[in-house]
Amino acid sequence: MSGSIVILISGSGSNLQAIIDAVDAGEITGHISAVISNRPEAFGLERAKNVGIHTEVIDHTGYKSREIFDLNLIRKIDEFEPDLVILAGFMRILTPDFVRRYSGKLINIHPSLLPKYQGLHTHKRAIEAGDSEHGASVHFVTEELDGGPVFMQASVPVLSGDTPEALAQRVLIQEHKIFPIAVKWFMQGRVQLQNGTPHLDGVSLEGNIPRLTL
């Protein structure tokens, strides 16, 4: 059980479940030390509890500022001495101090083919733009919202008559595939952030991001 992983969530935790399943299957080296949510009602907490993973709730509504919340979150995360901190549907904009604290070991999954569609409503925006493909990206987190270096993607076709909901569901299936792979690569030391550029097995991924295509 080498390697400590802390996962931050805000909602249902379906990507959390995909990572839990991969750890349980022995596909990911390491263990999930804690799942932390900023929302006490997040169903992902139940997913963690069901398999005996330690859970914590740090309710952001109880703090006067984003900075104070993030400081308390840092204190809690650091108790578990993580090698990797994962944002799995954690719906908070993080302060620069938080991001710098975990630079190079903080990753997120975003439902678009970054750098397209940073922020919210990505599926609707892709349809309205007439895109032929859409997808998801795993990236290192930087101070720019959804702007950190990407090191894995998955794409799906945008179908005629697609709704944001239908497209979102197909993208989510791919998220569940690539996120555990990305975590596996990181925990194996295969993926690293070097001078702001992601590397896989020592080779720069700039302009050559691995992509799973449906």
CSV table of N, CA and C in Angstrom, one decimal, residues 69-211:
chain,number,residue,atom,x,y,z
A,69,PHE,N,-11.1,29.0,4.1
A,69,PHE,CA,-11.5,27.6,3.8
A,69,PHE,C,-10.3,26.8,3.3
A,70,ASP,N,-9.6,27.4,2.3
A,70,ASP,CA,-8.5,26.6,1.7
A,70,ASP,C,-7.4,26.3,2.7
A,71,LEU,N,-7.2,27.2,3.6
A,71,LEU,CA,-6.2,27.0,4.7
A,71,LEU,C,-6.5,25.8,5.5
A,72,ASN,N,-7.8,25.7,5.9
A,72,ASN,CA,-8.3,24.6,6.7
A,72,ASN,C,-8.2,23.3,5.9
A,73,LEU,N,-8.5,23.4,4.6
A,73,LEU,CA,-8.5,22.2,3.7
A,73,LEU,C,-7.1,21.7,3.6
A,74,ILE,N,-6.1,22.6,3.5
A,74,ILE,CA,-4.7,22.3,3.4
A,74,ILE,C,-4.3,21.5,4.7
A,75,ARG,N,-4.7,22.1,5.8
A,75,ARG,CA,-4.3,21.4,7.1
A,75,ARG,C,-4.8,20.0,7.2
A,76,LYS,N,-6.0,19.8,6.7
A,76,LYS,CA,-6.6,18.5,6.8
A,76,LYS,C,-5.9,17.5,5.8
A,77,ILE,N,-5.7,18.0,4.5
A,77,ILE,CA,-5.1,17.2,3.5
A,77,ILE,C,-3.7,16.7,4.0
A,78,ASP,N,-2.9,17.7,4.6
A,78,ASP,CA,-1.5,17.4,5.0
A,78,ASP,C,-1.4,16.4,6.1
A,79,GLU,N,-2.5,16.1,6.8
A,79,GLU,CA,-2.5,15.1,7.8
A,79,GLU,C,-2.3,13.7,7.2
A,80,PHE,N,-2.6,13.6,5.9
A,80,PHE,CA,-2.5,12.3,5.2
A,80,PHE,C,-1.2,12.2,4.4
A,81,GLU,N,-0.4,13.2,4.4
A,81,GLU,CA,0.9,13.2,3.7
A,81,GLU,C,0.7,12.6,2.3
A,82,PRO,N,-0.1,13.3,1.4
A,82,PRO,CA,-0.4,12.7,0.1
A,82,PRO,C,0.7,12.8,-0.9
A,83,ASP,N,0.8,11.8,-1.7
A,83,ASP,CA,1.7,11.8,-2.9
A,83,ASP,C,1.0,12.4,-4.1
A,84,LEU,N,-0.4,12.3,-4.0
A,84,LEU,CA,-1.2,12.8,-5.1
A,84,LEU,C,-2.5,13.3,-4.5
A,85,VAL,N,-3.0,14.5,-4.9
A,85,VAL,CA,-4.3,15.1,-4.6
A,85,VAL,C,-5.1,15.1,-5.8
A,86,ILE,N,-6.3,14.6,-5.8
A,86,ILE,CA,-7.2,14.5,-6.9
A,86,ILE,C,-8.4,15.3,-6.7
A,87,LEU,N,-8.7,16.1,-7.7
A,87,LEU,CA,-10.0,16.8,-7.8
A,87,LEU,C,-11.0,16.0,-8.6
A,88,ALA,N,-11.9,15.3,-8.0
A,88,ALA,CA,-12.9,14.5,-8.7
A,88,ALA,C,-14.3,15.1,-8.6
A,89,GLY,N,-14.5,16.1,-9.3
A,89,GLY,CA,-15.8,16.8,-9.2
A,89,GLY,C,-15.9,17.7,-8.0
A,90,PHE,N,-14.7,18.3,-7.7
A,90,PHE,CA,-14.6,19.2,-6.6
A,90,PHE,C,-15.0,20.6,-7.1
A,91,MET,N,-16.1,21.1,-6.7
A,91,MET,CA,-16.7,22.3,-7.4
A,91,MET,C,-16.3,23.6,-6.6
A,92,ARG,N,-15.0,23.8,-6.5
A,92,ARG,CA,-14.5,25.0,-5.8
A,92,ARG,C,-13.4,25.6,-6.6
A,93,ILE,N,-13.3,26.9,-6.7
A,93,ILE,CA,-12.2,27.6,-7.3
A,93,ILE,C,-11.2,27.7,-6.2
A,94,LEU,N,-10.0,27.2,-6.5
A,94,LEU,CA,-8.9,27.1,-5.5
A,94,LEU,C,-8.1,28.4,-5.5
A,95,THR,N,-7.6,28.7,-4.3
A,95,THR,CA,-6.7,29.9,-4.2
A,95,THR,C,-5.3,29.6,-4.7
A,96,PRO,N,-4.6,30.6,-5.2
A,96,PRO,CA,-3.2,30.4,-5.6
A,96,PRO,C,-2.4,29.7,-4.6
A,97,ASP,N,-2.5,30.0,-3.3
A,97,ASP,CA,-1.7,29.4,-2.2
A,97,ASP,C,-2.0,27.9,-2.2
A,98,PHE,N,-3.3,27.5,-2.4
A,98,PHE,CA,-3.6,26.1,-2.4
A,98,PHE,C,-2.9,25.4,-3.5
A,99,VAL,N,-3.1,25.9,-4.7
A,99,VAL,CA,-2.5,25.3,-5.9
A,99,VAL,C,-1.0,25.2,-5.8
A,100,ARG,N,-0.3,26.2,-5.3
A,100,ARG,CA,1.1,26.2,-5.2
A,100,ARG,C,1.6,25.1,-4.2
A,101,ARG,N,0.8,25.0,-3.2
A,101,ARG,CA,1.1,24.0,-2.1
A,101,ARG,C,1.3,22.6,-2.7
A,102,TYR,N,0.4,22.2,-3.7
A,102,TYR,CA,0.4,20.9,-4.2
A,102,TYR,C,0.9,20.8,-5.7
A,103,SER,N,1.6,21.8,-6.1
A,103,SER,CA,2.1,21.9,-7.5
A,103,SER,C,2.8,20.6,-7.9
A,104,GLY,N,2.4,20.1,-9.0
A,104,GLY,CA,3.0,18.9,-9.6
A,104,GLY,C,2.4,17.6,-9.1
A,105,LYS,N,1.5,17.7,-8.1
A,105,LYS,CA,0.9,16.5,-7.6
A,105,LYS,C,-0.6,16.8,-7.3
A,106,LEU,N,-1.2,17.7,-8.1
A,106,LEU,CA,-2.6,18.0,-8.0
A,106,LEU,C,-3.2,17.9,-9.4
A,107,ILE,N,-4.1,17.0,-9.6
A,107,ILE,CA,-4.7,16.8,-10.9
A,107,ILE,C,-6.2,16.9,-10.9
A,108,ASN,N,-6.8,17.1,-12.0
A,108,ASN,CA,-8.2,17.4,-12.2
A,108,ASN,C,-8.7,16.7,-13.5
A,109,ILE,N,-9.9,16.4,-13.6
A,109,ILE,CA,-10.5,16.0,-14.8
A,109,ILE,C,-11.6,17.0,-15.2
A,110,HIS,N,-11.6,17.4,-16.5
A,110,HIS,CA,-12.5,18.4,-17.0
A,110,HIS,C,-13.2,17.9,-18.2
A,111,PRO,N,-14.5,18.2,-18.3
A,111,PRO,CA,-15.3,17.6,-19.4
A,111,PRO,C,-15.3,18.4,-20.7
A,112,SER,N,-14.1,18.5,-21.2
A,112,SER,CA,-13.9,19.1,-22.6
A,112,SER,C,-12.5,18.7,-23.1
A,113,LEU,N,-12.3,18.9,-24.4
A,113,LEU,CA,-11.0,18.7,-24.9
A,113,LEU,C,-10.2,20.0,-24.8
A,114,LEU,N,-9.7,20.2,-23.6
A,114,LEU,CA,-8.9,21.4,-23.3
A,114,LEU,C,-7.8,21.6,-24.3
A,115,PRO,N,-7.6,22.9,-24.7
A,115,PRO,CA,-8.0,24.1,-24.1
A,115,PRO,C,-9.4,24.7,-24.4
A,116,LYS,N,-10.1,23.9,-25.2
A,116,LYS,CA,-11.5,24.3,-25.5
A,116,LYS,C,-12.4,24.3,-24.2
A,117,TYR,N,-13.2,25.2,-24.1
A,117,TYR,CA,-14.3,25.2,-23.1
A,117,TYR,C,-13.9,25.0,-21.6
A,118,GLN,N,-13.0,25.9,-21.2
A,118,GLN,CA,-12.7,26.0,-19.8
A,118,GLN,C,-14.0,26.5,-19.1
A,119,GLY,N,-14.1,26.1,-17.8
A,119,GLY,CA,-15.3,26.6,-17.1
A,119,GLY,C,-16.5,25.6,-17.2
A,120,LEU,N,-17.7,26.2,-17.1
A,120,LEU,CA,-18.9,25.4,-17.0
A,120,LEU,C,-19.6,25.2,-18.4
A,121,HIS,N,-20.7,24.4,-18.4
A,121,HIS,CA,-21.6,24.2,-19.5
A,121,HIS,C,-20.8,23.7,-20.8
A,122,THR,N,-19.9,22.9,-20.6
A,122,THR,CA,-19.0,22.5,-21.7
A,122,THR,C,-19.7,21.8,-22.8
A,123,HIS,N,-20.7,20.9,-22.4
A,123,HIS,CA,-21.4,20.1,-23.4
A,123,HIS,C,-22.3,21.0,-24.3
A,124,LYS,N,-23.0,21.9,-23.7
A,124,LYS,CA,-23.8,22.8,-24.4
A,124,LYS,C,-23.0,23.6,-25.3
A,125,ARG,N,-21.9,24.1,-24.9
A,125,ARG,CA,-21.1,25.0,-25.7
A,125,ARG,C,-20.5,24.2,-26.9
A,126,ALA,N,-20.1,23.0,-26.7
A,126,ALA,CA,-19.6,22.2,-27.8
A,126,ALA,C,-20.7,21.9,-28.9
A,127,ILE,N,-21.9,21.7,-28.5
A,127,ILE,CA,-23.0,21.5,-29.4
A,127,ILE,C,-23.3,22.8,-30.2
A,128,GLU,N,-23.4,23.9,-29.4
A,128,GLU,CA,-23.7,25.1,-30.0
A,128,GLU,C,-22.6,25.6,-31.0
A,129,ALA,N,-21.4,25.2,-30.8
A,129,ALA,CA,-20.3,25.6,-31.7
A,129,ALA,C,-20.3,24.7,-32.9
A,130,GLY,N,-21.1,23.7,-33.0
A,130,GLY,CA,-21.1,22.8,-34.1
A,130,GLY,C,-19.9,21.8,-34.2
A,131,ASP,N,-19.3,21.5,-33.0
A,131,ASP,CA,-18.1,20.7,-33.0
A,131,ASP,C,-18.5,19.2,-33.4
A,132,SER,N,-17.5,18.6,-34.1
A,132,SER,CA,-17.8,17.2,-34.5
A,132,SER,C,-17.3,16.2,-33.4
A,133,GLU,N,-16.5,16.7,-32.5
A,133,GLU,CA,-16.0,15.8,-31.4
A,133,GLU,C,-16.0,16.6,-30.1
A,134,HIS,N,-16.0,15.9,-29.0
A,134,HIS,CA,-16.0,16.5,-27.7
A,134,HIS,C,-15.3,15.5,-26.8
A,135,GLY,N,-15.1,15.8,-25.5
A,135,GLY,CA,-14.5,14.8,-24.7
A,135,GLY,C,-14.1,15.3,-23.3
A,136,ALA,N,-13.0,14.7,-22.7
A,136,ALA,CA,-12.6,15.0,-21.4
A,136,ALA,C,-11.1,15.1,-21.4
A,137,SER,N,-10.5,15.8,-20.4
A,137,SER,CA,-9.1,16.0,-20.3
A,137,SER,C,-8.7,15.8,-18.8
A,138,VAL,N,-7.6,15.2,-18.6
A,138,VAL,CA,-7.0,15.1,-17.3
A,138,VAL,C,-5.7,16.0,-17.3
A,139,HIS,N,-5.7,16.9,-16.3
A,139,HIS,CA,-4.6,17.9,-16.3
A,139,HIS,C,-4.0,18.2,-15.0
A,140,PHE,N,-2.8,18.6,-14.9
A,140,PHE,CA,-2.2,19.2,-13.7
A,140,PHE,C,-2.9,20.5,-13.4
A,141,VAL,N,-3.2,20.8,-12.2
A,141,VAL,CA,-3.9,22.0,-11.8
A,141,VAL,C,-2.9,23.2,-11.6
A,142,THR,N,-3.2,24.3,-12.2
A,142,THR,CA,-2.4,25.5,-12.0
A,142,THR,C,-3.3,26.6,-11.6
A,143,GLU,N,-2.8,27.8,-11.4
A,143,GLU,CA,-3.6,28.9,-11.0
A,143,GLU,C,-4.7,29.4,-12.0
A,144,GLU,N,-4.5,29.0,-13.3
A,144,GLU,CA,-5.5,29.3,-14.3
A,144,GLU,C,-6.6,28.3,-14.3
A,145,LEU,N,-7.8,28.7,-14.1
A,145,LEU,CA,-8.9,27.7,-14.0
A,145,LEU,C,-9.0,26.9,-15.3
A,146,ASP,N,-8.9,25.5,-15.1
A,146,ASP,CA,-8.9,24.6,-16.1
A,146,ASP,C,-7.9,24.8,-17.2
A,147,GLY,N,-6.8,25.5,-16.8
A,147,GLY,CA,-5.8,25.9,-17.8
A,147,GLY,C,-4.4,25.2,-17.6
A,148,GLY,N,-4.4,24.2,-16.7
A,148,GLY,CA,-3.1,23.5,-16.4
A,148,GLY,C,-2.8,22.5,-17.5
A,149,PRO,N,-1.5,22.1,-17.5
A,149,PRO,CA,-1.0,21.2,-18.6
A,149,PRO,C,-1.8,19.9,-18.6
A,150,VAL,N,-2.3,19.5,-19.8
A,150,VAL,CA,-3.1,18.3,-20.0
A,150,VAL,C,-2.1,17.1,-20.3
A,151,PHE,N,-2.4,16.0,-19.8
A,151,PHE,CA,-1.6,14.8,-20.1
A,151,PHE,C,-2.4,13.6,-20.5
A,152,MET,N,-3.7,13.7,-20.6
A,152,MET,CA,-4.5,12.6,-21.1
A,152,MET,C,-5.9,13.1,-21.5
A,153,GLN,N,-6.4,12.6,-22.6
A,153,GLN,CA,-7.7,13.0,-23.1
A,153,GLN,C,-8.5,11.8,-23.6
A,154,ALA,N,-9.8,11.9,-23.7
A,154,ALA,CA,-10.7,11.0,-24.4
A,154,ALA,C,-11.7,11.8,-25.2
A,155,SER,N,-12.0,11.3,-26.4
A,155,SER,CA,-12.9,12.0,-27.2
A,155,SER,C,-14.1,11.1,-27.6
A,156,VAL,N,-15.2,11.8,-27.9
A,156,VAL,CA,-16.4,11.1,-28.4
A,156,VAL,C,-17.0,12.0,-29.5
A,157,PRO,N,-17.7,11.3,-30.5
A,157,PRO,CA,-18.3,12.1,-31.5
A,157,PRO,C,-19.5,12.9,-31.0
A,158,VAL,N,-19.7,14.1,-31.5
A,158,VAL,CA,-21.0,14.8,-31.3
A,158,VAL,C,-21.9,14.4,-32.3
A,159,LEU,N,-23.1,13.8,-31.9
A,159,LEU,CA,-24.0,13.2,-32.8
A,159,LEU,C,-25.1,14.2,-33.3
A,160,SER,N,-25.7,14.0,-34.4
A,160,SER,CA,-26.8,14.8,-34.9
A,160,SER,C,-27.9,14.7,-33.9
A,161,GLY,N,-28.5,15.8,-33.5
A,161,GLY,CA,-29.6,15.9,-32.5
A,161,GLY,C,-29.1,15.7,-31.1
A,162,ASP,N,-27.8,15.7,-30.8
A,162,ASP,CA,-27.4,15.5,-29.4
A,162,ASP,C,-27.9,16.6,-28.5
A,163,THR,N,-28.2,16.2,-27.3
A,163,THR,CA,-28.5,17.1,-26.2
A,163,THR,C,-27.3,17.2,-25.3
A,164,PRO,N,-27.2,18.3,-24.5
A,164,PRO,CA,-26.1,18.4,-23.6
A,164,PRO,C,-26.1,17.2,-22.6
A,165,GLU,N,-27.3,16.8,-22.2
A,165,GLU,CA,-27.4,15.6,-21.3
A,165,GLU,C,-26.9,14.3,-21.9
A,166,ALA,N,-27.3,14.1,-23.1
A,166,ALA,CA,-26.8,12.8,-23.8
A,166,ALA,C,-25.3,12.8,-24.0
A,167,LEU,N,-24.8,14.0,-24.5
A,167,LEU,CA,-23.4,14.1,-24.7
A,167,LEU,C,-22.6,14.0,-23.4
A,168,ALA,N,-23.1,14.6,-22.4
A,168,ALA,CA,-22.5,14.5,-21.1
A,168,ALA,C,-22.3,13.1,-20.6
A,169,GLN,N,-23.4,12.3,-20.8
A,169,GLN,CA,-23.4,10.9,-20.4
A,169,GLN,C,-22.3,10.1,-21.1
A,170,ARG,N,-22.2,10.3,-22.4
A,170,ARG,CA,-21.1,9.6,-23.2
A,170,ARG,C,-19.7,10.0,-22.8
A,171,VAL,N,-19.6,11.3,-22.5
A,171,VAL,CA,-18.3,11.8,-22.1
A,171,VAL,C,-17.9,11.2,-20.7
A,172,LEU,N,-18.9,11.1,-19.8
A,172,LEU,CA,-18.7,10.6,-18.5
A,172,LEU,C,-18.2,9.2,-18.5
A,173,ILE,N,-18.7,8.4,-19.4
A,173,ILE,CA,-18.2,7.0,-19.6
A,173,ILE,C,-16.7,7.0,-19.9
A,174,GLN,N,-16.3,7.9,-20.7
A,174,GLN,CA,-14.9,8.0,-21.1
A,174,GLN,C,-14.0,8.5,-19.9
A,175,GLU,N,-14.6,9.4,-19.1
A,175,GLU,CA,-13.9,9.9,-17.9
A,175,GLU,C,-13.6,8.8,-17.0
A,176,HIS,N,-14.5,7.9,-16.8
A,176,HIS,CA,-14.3,6.8,-15.9
A,176,HIS,C,-13.2,5.8,-16.4
A,177,LYS,N,-12.9,5.9,-17.7
A,177,LYS,CA,-11.8,5.1,-18.3
A,177,LYS,C,-10.5,5.7,-18.1
A,178,ILE,N,-10.4,7.0,-18.4
A,178,ILE,CA,-9.1,7.7,-18.5
A,178,ILE,C,-8.6,8.1,-17.1
A,179,PHE,N,-9.5,8.5,-16.2
A,179,PHE,CA,-9.0,9.0,-14.9
A,179,PHE,C,-8.2,8.0,-14.2
A,180,PRO,N,-8.7,6.7,-14.0
A,180,PRO,CA,-7.9,5.7,-13.3
A,180,PRO,C,-6.6,5.5,-14.0
A,181,ILE,N,-6.5,5.5,-15.4
A,181,ILE,CA,-5.3,5.3,-16.1
A,181,ILE,C,-4.3,6.5,-15.7
A,182,ALA,N,-4.8,7.7,-15.7
A,182,ALA,CA,-4.0,8.8,-15.4
A,182,ALA,C,-3.4,8.7,-14.0
A,183,VAL,N,-4.2,8.3,-13.0
A,183,VAL,CA,-3.8,8.1,-11.7
A,183,VAL,C,-2.7,7.0,-11.6
A,184,LYS,N,-3.0,6.0,-12.3
A,184,LYS,CA,-2.0,4.8,-12.3
A,184,LYS,C,-0.7,5.3,-12.8
A,185,TRP,N,-0.7,6.1,-13.9
A,185,TRP,CA,0.6,6.6,-14.5
A,185,TRP,C,1.3,7.5,-13.5
A,186,PHE,N,0.6,8.3,-12.8
A,186,PHE,CA,1.2,9.2,-11.9
A,186,PHE,C,1.8,8.4,-10.7
A,187,MET,N,1.1,7.5,-10.2
A,187,MET,CA,1.6,6.8,-9.0
A,187,MET,C,2.7,5.9,-9.4
A,188,GLN,N,2.8,5.5,-10.6
A,188,GLN,CA,4.0,4.7,-11.1
A,188,GLN,C,5.2,5.6,-11.4
A,189,GLY,N,5.0,6.9,-11.3
A,189,GLY,CA,6.1,7.8,-11.6
A,189,GLY,C,6.3,8.0,-13.1
A,190,ARG,N,5.4,7.5,-13.9
A,190,ARG,CA,5.5,7.6,-15.4
A,190,ARG,C,5.2,9.0,-15.9
A,191,VAL,N,4.2,9.6,-15.2
A,191,VAL,CA,3.8,11.0,-15.6
A,191,VAL,C,4.3,12.0,-14.6
A,192,GLN,N,5.0,13.0,-15.0
A,192,GLN,CA,5.6,14.0,-14.1
A,192,GLN,C,5.5,15.4,-14.8
A,193,LEU,N,5.3,16.4,-14.0
A,193,LEU,CA,5.3,17.8,-14.5
A,193,LEU,C,6.7,18.3,-14.3
A,194,GLN,N,7.4,18.6,-15.5
A,194,GLN,CA,8.7,19.1,-15.5
A,194,GLN,C,8.8,20.5,-16.1
A,195,ASN,N,9.1,21.5,-15.4
A,195,ASN,CA,9.2,22.9,-15.9
A,195,ASN,C,7.9,23.3,-16.6
A,196,GLY,N,6.8,22.9,-16.0
A,196,GLY,CA,5.5,23.3,-16.5
A,196,GLY,C,5.0,22.5,-17.6
A,197,THR,N,5.7,21.5,-18.1
A,197,THR,CA,5.3,20.6,-19.2
A,197,THR,C,5.2,19.2,-18.7
A,198,PRO,N,4.0,18.5,-19.0
A,198,PRO,CA,3.9,17.1,-18.6
A,198,PRO,C,4.8,16.2,-19.4
A,199,HIS,N,5.4,15.2,-18.8
A,199,HIS,CA,6.2,14.2,-19.4
A,199,HIS,C,5.7,12.8,-19.1
A,200,LEU,N,5.7,12.0,-20.1
A,200,LEU,CA,5.4,10.5,-19.9
A,200,LEU,C,6.6,9.7,-20.2
A,201,ASP,N,7.0,9.0,-19.3
A,201,ASP,CA,8.3,8.1,-19.4
A,201,ASP,C,9.4,9.0,-19.9
A,202,GLY,N,9.5,10.2,-19.4
A,202,GLY,CA,10.6,11.1,-19.6
A,202,GLY,C,10.5,11.9,-20.9
A,203,VAL,N,9.4,11.7,-21.7
A,203,VAL,CA,9.3,12.3,-23.0
A,203,VAL,C,8.2,13.4,-22.9
A,204,SER,N,8.5,14.6,-23.3
A,204,SER,CA,7.5,15.7,-23.3
A,204,SER,C,6.2,15.3,-24.0
A,205,LEU,N,5.1,15.7,-23.4
A,205,LEU,CA,3.8,15.4,-24.1
A,205,LEU,C,3.2,16.7,-24.8
A,206,GLU,N,4.0,17.7,-24.8
A,206,GLU,CA,3.6,19.0,-25.4
A,206,GLU,C,3.3,18.7,-26.9
A,207,GLY,N,2.0,19.0,-27.3
A,207,GLY,CA,1.6,18.7,-28.7
A,207,GLY,C,1.4,17.3,-29.0
A,208,ASN,N,1.5,16.4,-28.1
A,208,ASN,CA,1.3,15.0,-28.4
A,208,ASN,C,0.6,14.3,-27.2
A,209,ILE,N,-0.6,14.7,-26.8
A,209,ILE,CA,-1.3,14.2,-25.7
A,209,ILE,C,-1.9,12.9,-26.0
A,210,PRO,N,-1.7,11.8,-25.2
A,210,PRO,CA,-2.4,10.6,-25.4
A,210,PRO,C,-3.9,10.7,-25.4
A,211,ARG,N,-4.6,10.2,-26.3
A,211,ARG,CA,-6.0,10.3,-26.4
A,211,ARG,C,-6.7,9.0,-26.7
